[in-house]
XYZ file of C-alpha atoms in Angstrom:
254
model
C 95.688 103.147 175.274
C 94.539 106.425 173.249
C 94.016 105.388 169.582
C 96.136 106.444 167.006
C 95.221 110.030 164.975
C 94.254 109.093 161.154
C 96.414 110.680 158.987
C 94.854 112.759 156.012
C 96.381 109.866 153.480
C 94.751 106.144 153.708
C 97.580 104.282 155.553
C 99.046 101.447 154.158
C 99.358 97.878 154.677
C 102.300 98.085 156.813
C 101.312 101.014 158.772
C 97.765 99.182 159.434
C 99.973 96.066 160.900
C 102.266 98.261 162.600
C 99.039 99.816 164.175
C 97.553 96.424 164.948
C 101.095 94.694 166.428
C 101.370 97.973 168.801
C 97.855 97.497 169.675
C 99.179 95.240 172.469
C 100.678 95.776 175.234
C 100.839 95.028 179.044
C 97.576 96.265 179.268
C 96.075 94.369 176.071
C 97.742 91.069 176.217
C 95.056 89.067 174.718
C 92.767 91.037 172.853
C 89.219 90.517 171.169
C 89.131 91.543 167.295
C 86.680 94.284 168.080
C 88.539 95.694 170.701
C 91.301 95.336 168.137
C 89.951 97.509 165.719
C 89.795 100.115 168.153
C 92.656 100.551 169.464
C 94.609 100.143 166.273
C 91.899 102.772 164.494
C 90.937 100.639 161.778
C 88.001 98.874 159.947
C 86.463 95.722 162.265
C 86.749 94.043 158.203
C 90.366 95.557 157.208
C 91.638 93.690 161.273
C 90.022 90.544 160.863
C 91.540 90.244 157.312
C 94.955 90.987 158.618
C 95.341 89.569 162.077
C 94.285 86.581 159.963
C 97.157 86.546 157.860
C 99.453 87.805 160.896
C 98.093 84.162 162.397
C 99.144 82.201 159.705
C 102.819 83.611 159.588
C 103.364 83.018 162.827
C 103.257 86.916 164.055
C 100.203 86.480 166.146
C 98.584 84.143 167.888
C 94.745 83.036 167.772
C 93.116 82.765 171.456
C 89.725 81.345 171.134
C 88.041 84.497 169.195
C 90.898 86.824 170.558
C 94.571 87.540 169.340
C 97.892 87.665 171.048
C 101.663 88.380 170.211
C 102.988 84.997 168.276
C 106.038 83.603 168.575
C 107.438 84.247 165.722
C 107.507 87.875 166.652
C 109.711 86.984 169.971
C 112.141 84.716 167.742
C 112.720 87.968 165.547
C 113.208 90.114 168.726
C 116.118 88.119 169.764
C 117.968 88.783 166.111
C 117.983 92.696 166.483
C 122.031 92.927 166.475
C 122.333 96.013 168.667
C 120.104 94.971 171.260
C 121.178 90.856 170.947
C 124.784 91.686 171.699
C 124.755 94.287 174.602
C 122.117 92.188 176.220
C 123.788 88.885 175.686
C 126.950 90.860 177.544
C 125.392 92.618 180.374
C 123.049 89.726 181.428
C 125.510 88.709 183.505
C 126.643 91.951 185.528
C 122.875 92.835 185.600
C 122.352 89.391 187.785
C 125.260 90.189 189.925
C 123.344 93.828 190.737
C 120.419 91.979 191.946
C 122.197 89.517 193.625
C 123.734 92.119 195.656
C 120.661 94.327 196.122
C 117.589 92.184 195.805
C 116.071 95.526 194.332
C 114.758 95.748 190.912
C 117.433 95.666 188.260
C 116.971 96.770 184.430
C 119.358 97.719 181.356
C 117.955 100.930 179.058
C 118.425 101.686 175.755
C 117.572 105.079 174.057
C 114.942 105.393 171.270
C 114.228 108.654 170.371
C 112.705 110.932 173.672
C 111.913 106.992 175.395
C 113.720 104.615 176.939
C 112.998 101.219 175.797
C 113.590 98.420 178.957
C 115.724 95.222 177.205
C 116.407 93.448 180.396
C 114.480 93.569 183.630
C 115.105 91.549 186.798
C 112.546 92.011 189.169
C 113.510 92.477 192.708
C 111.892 91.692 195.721
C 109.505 94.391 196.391
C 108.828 95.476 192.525
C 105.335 94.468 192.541
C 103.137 96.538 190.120
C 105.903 98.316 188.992
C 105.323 101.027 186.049
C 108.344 99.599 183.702
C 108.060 96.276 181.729
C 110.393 94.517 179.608
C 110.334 96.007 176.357
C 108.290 98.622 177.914
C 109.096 102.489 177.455
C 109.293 105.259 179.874
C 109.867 108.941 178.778
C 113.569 109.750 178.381
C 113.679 112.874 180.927
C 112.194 111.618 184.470
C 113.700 108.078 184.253
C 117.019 107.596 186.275
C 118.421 105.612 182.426
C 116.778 108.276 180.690
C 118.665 111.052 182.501
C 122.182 109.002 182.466
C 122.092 108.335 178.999
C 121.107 111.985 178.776
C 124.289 112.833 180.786
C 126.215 111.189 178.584
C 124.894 112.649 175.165
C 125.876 115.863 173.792
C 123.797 119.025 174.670
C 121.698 118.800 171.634
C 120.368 115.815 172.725
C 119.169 117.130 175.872
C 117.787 120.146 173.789
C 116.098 117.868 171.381
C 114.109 116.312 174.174
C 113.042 119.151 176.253
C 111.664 120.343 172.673
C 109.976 117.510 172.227
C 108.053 118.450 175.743
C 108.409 117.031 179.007
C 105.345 114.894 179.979
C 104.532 114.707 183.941
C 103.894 111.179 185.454
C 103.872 112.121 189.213
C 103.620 115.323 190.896
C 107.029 115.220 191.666
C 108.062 114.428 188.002
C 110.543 117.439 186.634
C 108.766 119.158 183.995
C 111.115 122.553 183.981
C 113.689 122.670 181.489
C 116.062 124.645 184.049
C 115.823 121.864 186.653
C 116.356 119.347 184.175
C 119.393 120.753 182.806
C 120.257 121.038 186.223
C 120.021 117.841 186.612
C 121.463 116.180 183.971
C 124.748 118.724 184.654
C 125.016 116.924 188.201
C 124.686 113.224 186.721
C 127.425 114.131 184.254
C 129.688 115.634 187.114
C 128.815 112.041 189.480
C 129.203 109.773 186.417
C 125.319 108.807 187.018
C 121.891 109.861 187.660
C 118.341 109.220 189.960
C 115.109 110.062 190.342
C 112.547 109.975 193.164
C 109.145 109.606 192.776
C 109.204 110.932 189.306
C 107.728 107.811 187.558
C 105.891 106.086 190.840
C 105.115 107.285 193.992
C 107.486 105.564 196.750
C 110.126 104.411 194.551
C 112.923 106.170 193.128
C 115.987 104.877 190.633
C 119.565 105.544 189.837
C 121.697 104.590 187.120
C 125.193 104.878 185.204
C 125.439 104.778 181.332
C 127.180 102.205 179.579
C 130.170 103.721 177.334
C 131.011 102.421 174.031
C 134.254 102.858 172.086
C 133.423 106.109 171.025
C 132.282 107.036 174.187
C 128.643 107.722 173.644
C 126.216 105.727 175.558
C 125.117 102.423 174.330
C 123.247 101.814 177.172
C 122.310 102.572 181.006
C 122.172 100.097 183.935
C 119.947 100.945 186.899
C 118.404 99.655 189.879
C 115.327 100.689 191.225
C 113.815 100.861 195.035
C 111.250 101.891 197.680
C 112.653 105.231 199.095
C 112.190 103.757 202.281
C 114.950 101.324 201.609
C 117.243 104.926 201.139
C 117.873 107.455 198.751
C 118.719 106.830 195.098
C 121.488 108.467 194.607
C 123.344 106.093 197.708
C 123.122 103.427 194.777
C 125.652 105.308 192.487
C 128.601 103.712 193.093
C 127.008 100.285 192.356
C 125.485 101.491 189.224
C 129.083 102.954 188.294
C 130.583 99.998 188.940
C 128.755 98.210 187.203
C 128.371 100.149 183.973
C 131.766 100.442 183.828
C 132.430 96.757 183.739
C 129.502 96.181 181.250
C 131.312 98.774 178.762
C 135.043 97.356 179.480
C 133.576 93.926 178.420
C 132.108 95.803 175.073
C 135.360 96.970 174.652
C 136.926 93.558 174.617
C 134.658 91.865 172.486
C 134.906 94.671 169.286
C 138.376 94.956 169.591
């Protein structure tokens, strides 16, 4: 994990435990506290200090002479409204996807130019897969990414291509033409895929979950060895179930 840039101001005390929480990942599960202070860019002195009173609230966890998420970090998690309630709803036609494909099945949500993964079911052959729970994946080469794209205004799309388009295969779409492109055919087939944009011999699809306003709340996908077909075969499914996920939004706010 790079480290973090210092900024020409001293950061504060919540930006130093911001730096130290995000120091972890899957990558850095456990962590030793000088390993800690480089990663999160900070003092070995200014760490110990405050992964020491992260400990004692509960936030992290001591390992021996190493550190890990706490608990009490996970207990918060599950009180984030947004994410609680859409979660809590699609749980359900997120099992029935895997049920019917054995394939790897996840919901998205959008944060900023990333997608942020707040349910994964891991199918059958989705060993060593790139995505995690709670993980993030860049907004433009992720089948979620690209359906939630689809079903955002222009200026979204615009907003991300600005922010640049980072490439994590060889066959990951870095051209802001193509992308368009593609992101004009999800929206015409009501959802999107990609192949072998984020890992070599697997590809995705996926359908964005409509709220009451009709901007996406979310996107369902499933994701498979190419060998197994092509993405975009999965469409319907996706569809299918999207659509039900956002009917039973529409049920519960009304």
């Amino acid at each position: 994990m790079p480290a973090p840039s210092r900024s020409a101001s001293p950061p504060s005390v919540l930006s130093k435990v911001d730096r130290i929480l995000a120091a972890f990942d899957d990558d850095h599960q456990i962590i030793g506290l000088s390993d800690l202070a480089r990663i999160a860019d900070l003092a070995k002195p200014t760490v110990h200090r405050l992964a020491s009173e992260l400990v004692a609230l509960g936030l992290l966890d001591r390992i021996d002479e190493r550190f890990s998420l706490g608990r009490r970090l996970f207990e918060l998690g599950q009180r984030v409204p947004g994410y609680r309630d859409i979660t809590r709803l699609a749980i359900p036609f997120v099992e029935d996807l895997y049920v019917a494909t054995g394939a790897t099945v996840f919901l998205s949500v959008r944060d900023g130019n990333e997608i942020l993964y707040v349910i994964k079911i891991r199918g059958h052959t989705g060993e060593n897969e790139v995505s995690s729970l709670a993980g993030r994946l860049p907004l433009h080469c992720t089948a979620t990414g690209r359906a939630i794209l689809a079903a955002e205004p222009d200026a979204t799309l615009e907003e991300c291509i600005a922010a640049g388009l980072p490439r994590m295969t060889r066959h990951t779409v870095t051209s802001p033409s193509l992308l368009r492109q593609l992101v004009d055919e999800a929206r015409l087939a009501g959802a999107a895929s990609e192949r072998e944009e984020v890992r070599l011999g697997y590809g995705a699809a996926a359908a964005a979950v409509l709220g009451s306003d009709g901007r996406p709340v979310a996107a369902i996908g499933i994701a498979m060895p190419i060998h197994k077909g092509e993405p975009s075969s999965y469409h319907s499914l996706v569809r299918t179930s999207a659509r039900a996920i956002g009917r039973m939004l529409d049920s519960t706010s009304t």
